[in-house]
PDB file of C-alpha atoms in Angstrom:
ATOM      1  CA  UNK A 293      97.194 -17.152  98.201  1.00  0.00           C
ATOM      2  CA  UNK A 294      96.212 -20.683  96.038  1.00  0.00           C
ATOM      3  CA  UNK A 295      96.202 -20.255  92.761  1.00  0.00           C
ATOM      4  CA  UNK A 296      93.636 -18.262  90.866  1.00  0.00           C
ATOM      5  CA  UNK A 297      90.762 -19.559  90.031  1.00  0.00           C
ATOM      6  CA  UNK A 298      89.873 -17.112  87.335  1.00  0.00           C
ATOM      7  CA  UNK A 299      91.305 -17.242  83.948  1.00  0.00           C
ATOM      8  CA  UNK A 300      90.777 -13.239  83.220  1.00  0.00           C
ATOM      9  CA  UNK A 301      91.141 -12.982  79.437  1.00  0.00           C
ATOM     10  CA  UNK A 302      89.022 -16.203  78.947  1.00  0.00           C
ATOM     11  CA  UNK A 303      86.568 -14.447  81.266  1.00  0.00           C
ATOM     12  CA  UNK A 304      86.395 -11.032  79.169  1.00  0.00           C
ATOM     13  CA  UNK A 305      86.423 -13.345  75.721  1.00  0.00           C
ATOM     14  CA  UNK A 306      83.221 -14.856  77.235  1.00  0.00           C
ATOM     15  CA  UNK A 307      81.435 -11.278  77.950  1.00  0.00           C
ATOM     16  CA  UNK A 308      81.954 -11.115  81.649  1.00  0.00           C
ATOM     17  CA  UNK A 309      79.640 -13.972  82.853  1.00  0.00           C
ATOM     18  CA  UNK A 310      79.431 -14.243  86.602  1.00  0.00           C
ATOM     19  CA  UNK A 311      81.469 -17.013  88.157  1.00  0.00           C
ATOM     20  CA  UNK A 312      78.462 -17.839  90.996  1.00  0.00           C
ATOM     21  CA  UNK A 313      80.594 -20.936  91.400  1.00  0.00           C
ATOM     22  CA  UNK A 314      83.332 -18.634  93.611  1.00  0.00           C
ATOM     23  CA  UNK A 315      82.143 -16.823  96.848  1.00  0.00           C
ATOM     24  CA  UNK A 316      81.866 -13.234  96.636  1.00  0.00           C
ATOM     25  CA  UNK A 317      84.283 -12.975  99.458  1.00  0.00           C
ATOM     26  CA  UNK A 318      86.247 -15.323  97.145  1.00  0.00           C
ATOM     27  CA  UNK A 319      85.786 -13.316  94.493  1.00  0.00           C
ATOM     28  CA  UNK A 320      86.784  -9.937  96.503  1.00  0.00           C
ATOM     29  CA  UNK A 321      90.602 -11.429  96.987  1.00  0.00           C
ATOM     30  CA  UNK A 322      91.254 -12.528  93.195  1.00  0.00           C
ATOM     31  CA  UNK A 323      89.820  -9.177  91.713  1.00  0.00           C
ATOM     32  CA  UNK A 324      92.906  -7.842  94.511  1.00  0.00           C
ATOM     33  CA  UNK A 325      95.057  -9.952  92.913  1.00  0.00           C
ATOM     34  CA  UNK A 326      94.545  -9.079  89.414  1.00  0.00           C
ATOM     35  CA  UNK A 327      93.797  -5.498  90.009  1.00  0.00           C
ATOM     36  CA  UNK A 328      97.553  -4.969  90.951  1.00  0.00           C
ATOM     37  CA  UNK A 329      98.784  -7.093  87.965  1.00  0.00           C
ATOM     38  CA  UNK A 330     101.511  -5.343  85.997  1.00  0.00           C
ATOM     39  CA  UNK A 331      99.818  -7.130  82.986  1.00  0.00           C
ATOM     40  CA  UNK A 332      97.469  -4.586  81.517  1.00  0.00           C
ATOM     41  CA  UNK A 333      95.454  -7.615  80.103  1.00  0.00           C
ATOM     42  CA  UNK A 334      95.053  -9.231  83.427  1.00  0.00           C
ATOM     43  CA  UNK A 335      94.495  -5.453  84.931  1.00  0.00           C
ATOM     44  CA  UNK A 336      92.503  -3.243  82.805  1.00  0.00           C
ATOM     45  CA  UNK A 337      90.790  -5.963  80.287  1.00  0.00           C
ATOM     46  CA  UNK A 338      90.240  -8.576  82.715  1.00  0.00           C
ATOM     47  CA  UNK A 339      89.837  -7.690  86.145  1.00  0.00           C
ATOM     48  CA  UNK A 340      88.472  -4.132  85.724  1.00  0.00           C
ATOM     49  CA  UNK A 341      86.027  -4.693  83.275  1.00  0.00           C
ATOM     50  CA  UNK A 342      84.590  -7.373  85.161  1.00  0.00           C
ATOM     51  CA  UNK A 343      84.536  -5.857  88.592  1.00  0.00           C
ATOM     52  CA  UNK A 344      82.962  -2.919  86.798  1.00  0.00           C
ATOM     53  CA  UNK A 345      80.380  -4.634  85.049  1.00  0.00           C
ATOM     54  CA  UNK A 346      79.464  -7.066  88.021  1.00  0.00           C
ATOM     55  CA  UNK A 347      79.130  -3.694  90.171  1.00  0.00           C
ATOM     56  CA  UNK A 348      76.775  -2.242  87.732  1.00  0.00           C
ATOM     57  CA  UNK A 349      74.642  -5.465  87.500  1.00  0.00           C
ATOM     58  CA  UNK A 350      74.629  -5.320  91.706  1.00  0.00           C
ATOM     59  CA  UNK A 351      76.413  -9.217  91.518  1.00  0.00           C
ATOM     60  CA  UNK A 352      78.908  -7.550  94.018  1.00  0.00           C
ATOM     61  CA  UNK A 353      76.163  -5.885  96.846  1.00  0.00           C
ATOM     62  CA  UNK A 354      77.259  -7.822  99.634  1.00  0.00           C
ATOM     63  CA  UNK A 355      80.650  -7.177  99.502  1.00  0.00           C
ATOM     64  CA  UNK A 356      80.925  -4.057  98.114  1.00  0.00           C
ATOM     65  CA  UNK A 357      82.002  -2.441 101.675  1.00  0.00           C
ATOM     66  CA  UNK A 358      84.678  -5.142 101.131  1.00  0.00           C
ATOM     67  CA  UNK A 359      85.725  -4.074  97.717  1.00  0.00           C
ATOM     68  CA  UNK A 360      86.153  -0.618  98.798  1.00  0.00           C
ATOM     69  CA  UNK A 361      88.082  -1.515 101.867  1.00  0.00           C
ATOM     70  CA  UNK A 362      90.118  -3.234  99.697  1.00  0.00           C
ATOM     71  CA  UNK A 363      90.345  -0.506  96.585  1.00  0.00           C
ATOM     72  CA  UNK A 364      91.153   1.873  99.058  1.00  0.00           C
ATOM     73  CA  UNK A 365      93.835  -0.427 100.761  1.00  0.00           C
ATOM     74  CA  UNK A 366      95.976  -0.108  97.851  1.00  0.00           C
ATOM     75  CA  UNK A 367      96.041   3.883  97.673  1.00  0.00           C
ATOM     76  CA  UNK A 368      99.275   2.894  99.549  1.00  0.00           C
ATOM     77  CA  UNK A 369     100.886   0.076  97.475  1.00  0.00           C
ATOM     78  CA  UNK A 370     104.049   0.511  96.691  1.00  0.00           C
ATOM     79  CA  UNK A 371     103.484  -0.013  92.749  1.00  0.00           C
ATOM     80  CA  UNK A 372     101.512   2.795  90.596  1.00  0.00           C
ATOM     81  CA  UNK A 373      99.448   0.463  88.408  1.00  0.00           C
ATOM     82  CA  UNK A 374      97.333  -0.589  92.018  1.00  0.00           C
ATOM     83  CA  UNK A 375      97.547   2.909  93.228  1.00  0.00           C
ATOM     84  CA  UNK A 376      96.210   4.272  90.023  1.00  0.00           C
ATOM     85  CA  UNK A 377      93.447   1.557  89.374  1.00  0.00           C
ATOM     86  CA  UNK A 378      92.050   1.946  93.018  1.00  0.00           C
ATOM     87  CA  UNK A 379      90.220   4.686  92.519  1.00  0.00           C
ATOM     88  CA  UNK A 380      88.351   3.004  89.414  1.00  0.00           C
ATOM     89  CA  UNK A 381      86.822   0.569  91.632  1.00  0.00           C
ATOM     90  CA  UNK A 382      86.207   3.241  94.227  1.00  0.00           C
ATOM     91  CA  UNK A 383      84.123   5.269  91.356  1.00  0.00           C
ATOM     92  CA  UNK A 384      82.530   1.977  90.249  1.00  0.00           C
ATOM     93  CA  UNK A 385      81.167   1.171  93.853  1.00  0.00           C
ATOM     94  CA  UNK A 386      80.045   4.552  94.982  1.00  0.00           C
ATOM     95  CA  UNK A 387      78.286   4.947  91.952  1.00  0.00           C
ATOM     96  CA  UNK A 388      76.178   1.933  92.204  1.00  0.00           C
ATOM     97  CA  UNK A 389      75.896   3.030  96.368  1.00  0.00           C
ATOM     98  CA  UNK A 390      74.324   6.326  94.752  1.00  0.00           C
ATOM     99  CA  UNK A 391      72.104   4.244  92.678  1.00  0.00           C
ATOM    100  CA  UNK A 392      71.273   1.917  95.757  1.00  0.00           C
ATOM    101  CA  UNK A 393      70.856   4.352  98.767  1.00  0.00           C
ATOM    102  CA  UNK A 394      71.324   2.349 102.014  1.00  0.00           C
ATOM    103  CA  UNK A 395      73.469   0.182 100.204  1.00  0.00           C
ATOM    104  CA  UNK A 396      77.249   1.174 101.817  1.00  0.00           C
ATOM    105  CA  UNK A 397      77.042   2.874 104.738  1.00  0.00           C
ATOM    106  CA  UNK A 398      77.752   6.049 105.139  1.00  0.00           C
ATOM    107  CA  UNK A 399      80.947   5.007 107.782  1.00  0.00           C
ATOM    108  CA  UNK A 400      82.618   3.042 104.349  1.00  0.00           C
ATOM    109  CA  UNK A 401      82.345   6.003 102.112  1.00  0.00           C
ATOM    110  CA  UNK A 402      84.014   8.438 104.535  1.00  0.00           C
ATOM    111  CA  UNK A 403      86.378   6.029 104.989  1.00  0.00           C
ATOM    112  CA  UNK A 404      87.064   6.070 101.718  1.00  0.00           C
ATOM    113  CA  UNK A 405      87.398   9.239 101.169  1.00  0.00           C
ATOM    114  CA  UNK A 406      89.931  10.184 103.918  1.00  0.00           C
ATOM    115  CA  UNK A 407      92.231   7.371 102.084  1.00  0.00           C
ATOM    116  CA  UNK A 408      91.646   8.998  98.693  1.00  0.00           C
ATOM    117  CA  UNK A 409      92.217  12.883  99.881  1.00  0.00           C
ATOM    118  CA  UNK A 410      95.443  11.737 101.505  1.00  0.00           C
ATOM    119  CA  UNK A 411      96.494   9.883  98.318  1.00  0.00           C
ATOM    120  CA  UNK A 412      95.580  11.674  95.540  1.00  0.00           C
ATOM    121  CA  UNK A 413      97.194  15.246  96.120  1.00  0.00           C
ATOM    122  CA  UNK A 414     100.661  13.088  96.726  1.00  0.00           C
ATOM    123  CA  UNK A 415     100.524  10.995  93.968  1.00  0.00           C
ATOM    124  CA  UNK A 416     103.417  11.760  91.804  1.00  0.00           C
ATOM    125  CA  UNK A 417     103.615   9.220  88.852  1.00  0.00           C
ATOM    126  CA  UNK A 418     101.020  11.041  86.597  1.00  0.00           C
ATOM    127  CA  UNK A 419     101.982   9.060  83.548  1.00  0.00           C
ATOM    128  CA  UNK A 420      98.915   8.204  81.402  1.00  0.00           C
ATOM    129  CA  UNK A 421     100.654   5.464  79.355  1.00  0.00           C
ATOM    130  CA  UNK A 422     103.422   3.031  80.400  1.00  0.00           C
ATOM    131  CA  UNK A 423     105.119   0.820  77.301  1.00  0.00           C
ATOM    132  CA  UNK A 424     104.470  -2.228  80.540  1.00  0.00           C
ATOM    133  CA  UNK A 425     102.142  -1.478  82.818  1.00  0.00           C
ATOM    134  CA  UNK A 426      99.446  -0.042  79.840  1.00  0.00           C
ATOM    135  CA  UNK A 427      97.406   2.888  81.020  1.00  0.00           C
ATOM    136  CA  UNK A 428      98.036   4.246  84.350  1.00  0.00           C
ATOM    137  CA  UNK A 429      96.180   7.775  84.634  1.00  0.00           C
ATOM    138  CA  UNK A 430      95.957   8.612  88.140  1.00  0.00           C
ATOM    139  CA  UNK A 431      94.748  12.138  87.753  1.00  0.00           C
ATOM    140  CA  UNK A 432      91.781  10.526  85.316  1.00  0.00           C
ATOM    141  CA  UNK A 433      91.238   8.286  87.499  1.00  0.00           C
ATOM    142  CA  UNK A 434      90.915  10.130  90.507  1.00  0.00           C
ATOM    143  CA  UNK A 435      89.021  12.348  89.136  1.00  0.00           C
ATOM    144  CA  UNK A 436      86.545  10.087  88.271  1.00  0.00           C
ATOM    145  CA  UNK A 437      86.801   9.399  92.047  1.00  0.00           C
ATOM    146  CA  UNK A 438      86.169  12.928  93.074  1.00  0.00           C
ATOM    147  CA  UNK A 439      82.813  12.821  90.900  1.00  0.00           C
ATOM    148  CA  UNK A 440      81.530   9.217  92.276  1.00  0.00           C
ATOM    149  CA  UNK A 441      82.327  11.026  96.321  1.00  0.00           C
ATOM    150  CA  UNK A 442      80.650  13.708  95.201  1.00  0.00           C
ATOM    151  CA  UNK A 443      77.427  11.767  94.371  1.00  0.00           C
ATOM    152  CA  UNK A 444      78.080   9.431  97.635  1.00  0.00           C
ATOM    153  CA  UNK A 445      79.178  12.494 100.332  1.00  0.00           C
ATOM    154  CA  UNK A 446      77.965  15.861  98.691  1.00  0.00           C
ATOM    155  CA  UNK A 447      78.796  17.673 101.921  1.00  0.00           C
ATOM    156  CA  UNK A 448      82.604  16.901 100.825  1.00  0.00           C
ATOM    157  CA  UNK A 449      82.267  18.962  97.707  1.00  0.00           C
ATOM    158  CA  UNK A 450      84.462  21.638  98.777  1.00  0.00           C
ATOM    159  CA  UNK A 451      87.255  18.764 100.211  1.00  0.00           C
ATOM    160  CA  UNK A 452      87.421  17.689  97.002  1.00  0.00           C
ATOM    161  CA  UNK A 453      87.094  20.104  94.269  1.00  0.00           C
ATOM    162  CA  UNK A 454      90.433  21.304  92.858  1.00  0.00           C
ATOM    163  CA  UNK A 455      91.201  23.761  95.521  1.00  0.00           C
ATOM    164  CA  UNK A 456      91.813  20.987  97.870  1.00  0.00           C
ATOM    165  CA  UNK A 457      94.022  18.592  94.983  1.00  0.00           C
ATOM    166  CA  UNK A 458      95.540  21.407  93.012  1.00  0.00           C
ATOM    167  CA  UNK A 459      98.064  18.883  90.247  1.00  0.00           C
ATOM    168  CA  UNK A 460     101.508  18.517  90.979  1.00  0.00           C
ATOM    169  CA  UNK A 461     102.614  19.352  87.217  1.00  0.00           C
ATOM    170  CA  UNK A 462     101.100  21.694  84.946  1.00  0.00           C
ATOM    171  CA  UNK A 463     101.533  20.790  81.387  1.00  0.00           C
ATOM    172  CA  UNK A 464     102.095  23.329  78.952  1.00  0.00           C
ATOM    173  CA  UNK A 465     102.654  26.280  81.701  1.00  0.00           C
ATOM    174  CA  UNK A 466     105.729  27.815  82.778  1.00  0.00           C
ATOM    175  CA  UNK A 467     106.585  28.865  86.395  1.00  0.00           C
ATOM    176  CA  UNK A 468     109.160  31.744  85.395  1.00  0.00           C
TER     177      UNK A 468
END
């Protein structure tokens, strides 16, 4: 890939305004990029918050099939920081394809979903906080997943409620 052609910080400094100078397409493959950053800055302040806020203004409609191909793409990457940020763009597009029915098909979601369920359950770097990567919080985050599905594919309420994703660790319980 070229270089990118979106400075992420200097983005968020500005308040998120839409680059309409980059195709969405474009746009699609550098929020990839910079959504598997181990820079939290790039990451979480920059790419996330845009992607999120562009989603909610409906900048990103006509690719947000795309973006959730993509999102869900990297529920297999071999680093946790994409794993665990995947499902925030996941949440952030089914949301607004609640909000917009029509607007993802139905296909996309399930999709989705099938990529999540056979993620999330396995996921075993739980860490919320990382002194590098920042914030990590996979079972937040998916989660947050499970309650944008929900919304998107109620008839997969049972699949995904916490009979199906029991957590790998307990914290403060003892097994003896």
């Amino acid at each position: 890939m070229t270089a990118a052609l979106i400075d992420w910080p200097s983005l968020a400094a500005d308040g998120f305004p839409y680059p309409a100078h980059i195709p969405a397409s474009r746009l699609v493959d550098e929020l990839a990029v910079a959504l598997v950053s181990r820079d939290p800055g790039v990451r979480d302040d920059g790419a996330y918050a845009a992607a999120a806020h562009w989603i909610r203004e409906g900048r990103l409609d006509a690719v947000l099939e795309e973006l959730g191909d993509s999102a869900a793409g990297r529920f297999s990457h071999r680093e946790v920081q994409a794993r665990t940020f995947a499902p925030l763009i996941l949440s952030a597009v089914l949301t607004r394809a609640a909000a917009v029915p029509g607007l993802v098909p139905q296909e996309a979601a399930e999709r989705w979903c099938a990529a999540f369920s056979a993620w999330y359950p396995q996921e075993r770097d739980t860490r919320g906080w990382d002194d590098s990567l920042g914030w990590l919080h996979a079972v937040a985050h998916g989660a947050d997943a499970v309650a944008a599905f929900v919304q998107v594919l109620p008839h997969r309420r049972s699949d995904l409620g916490p009979a199906a994703h029991p957590p790998t660790a307990r914290i403060g319980t003892r097994s003896d």
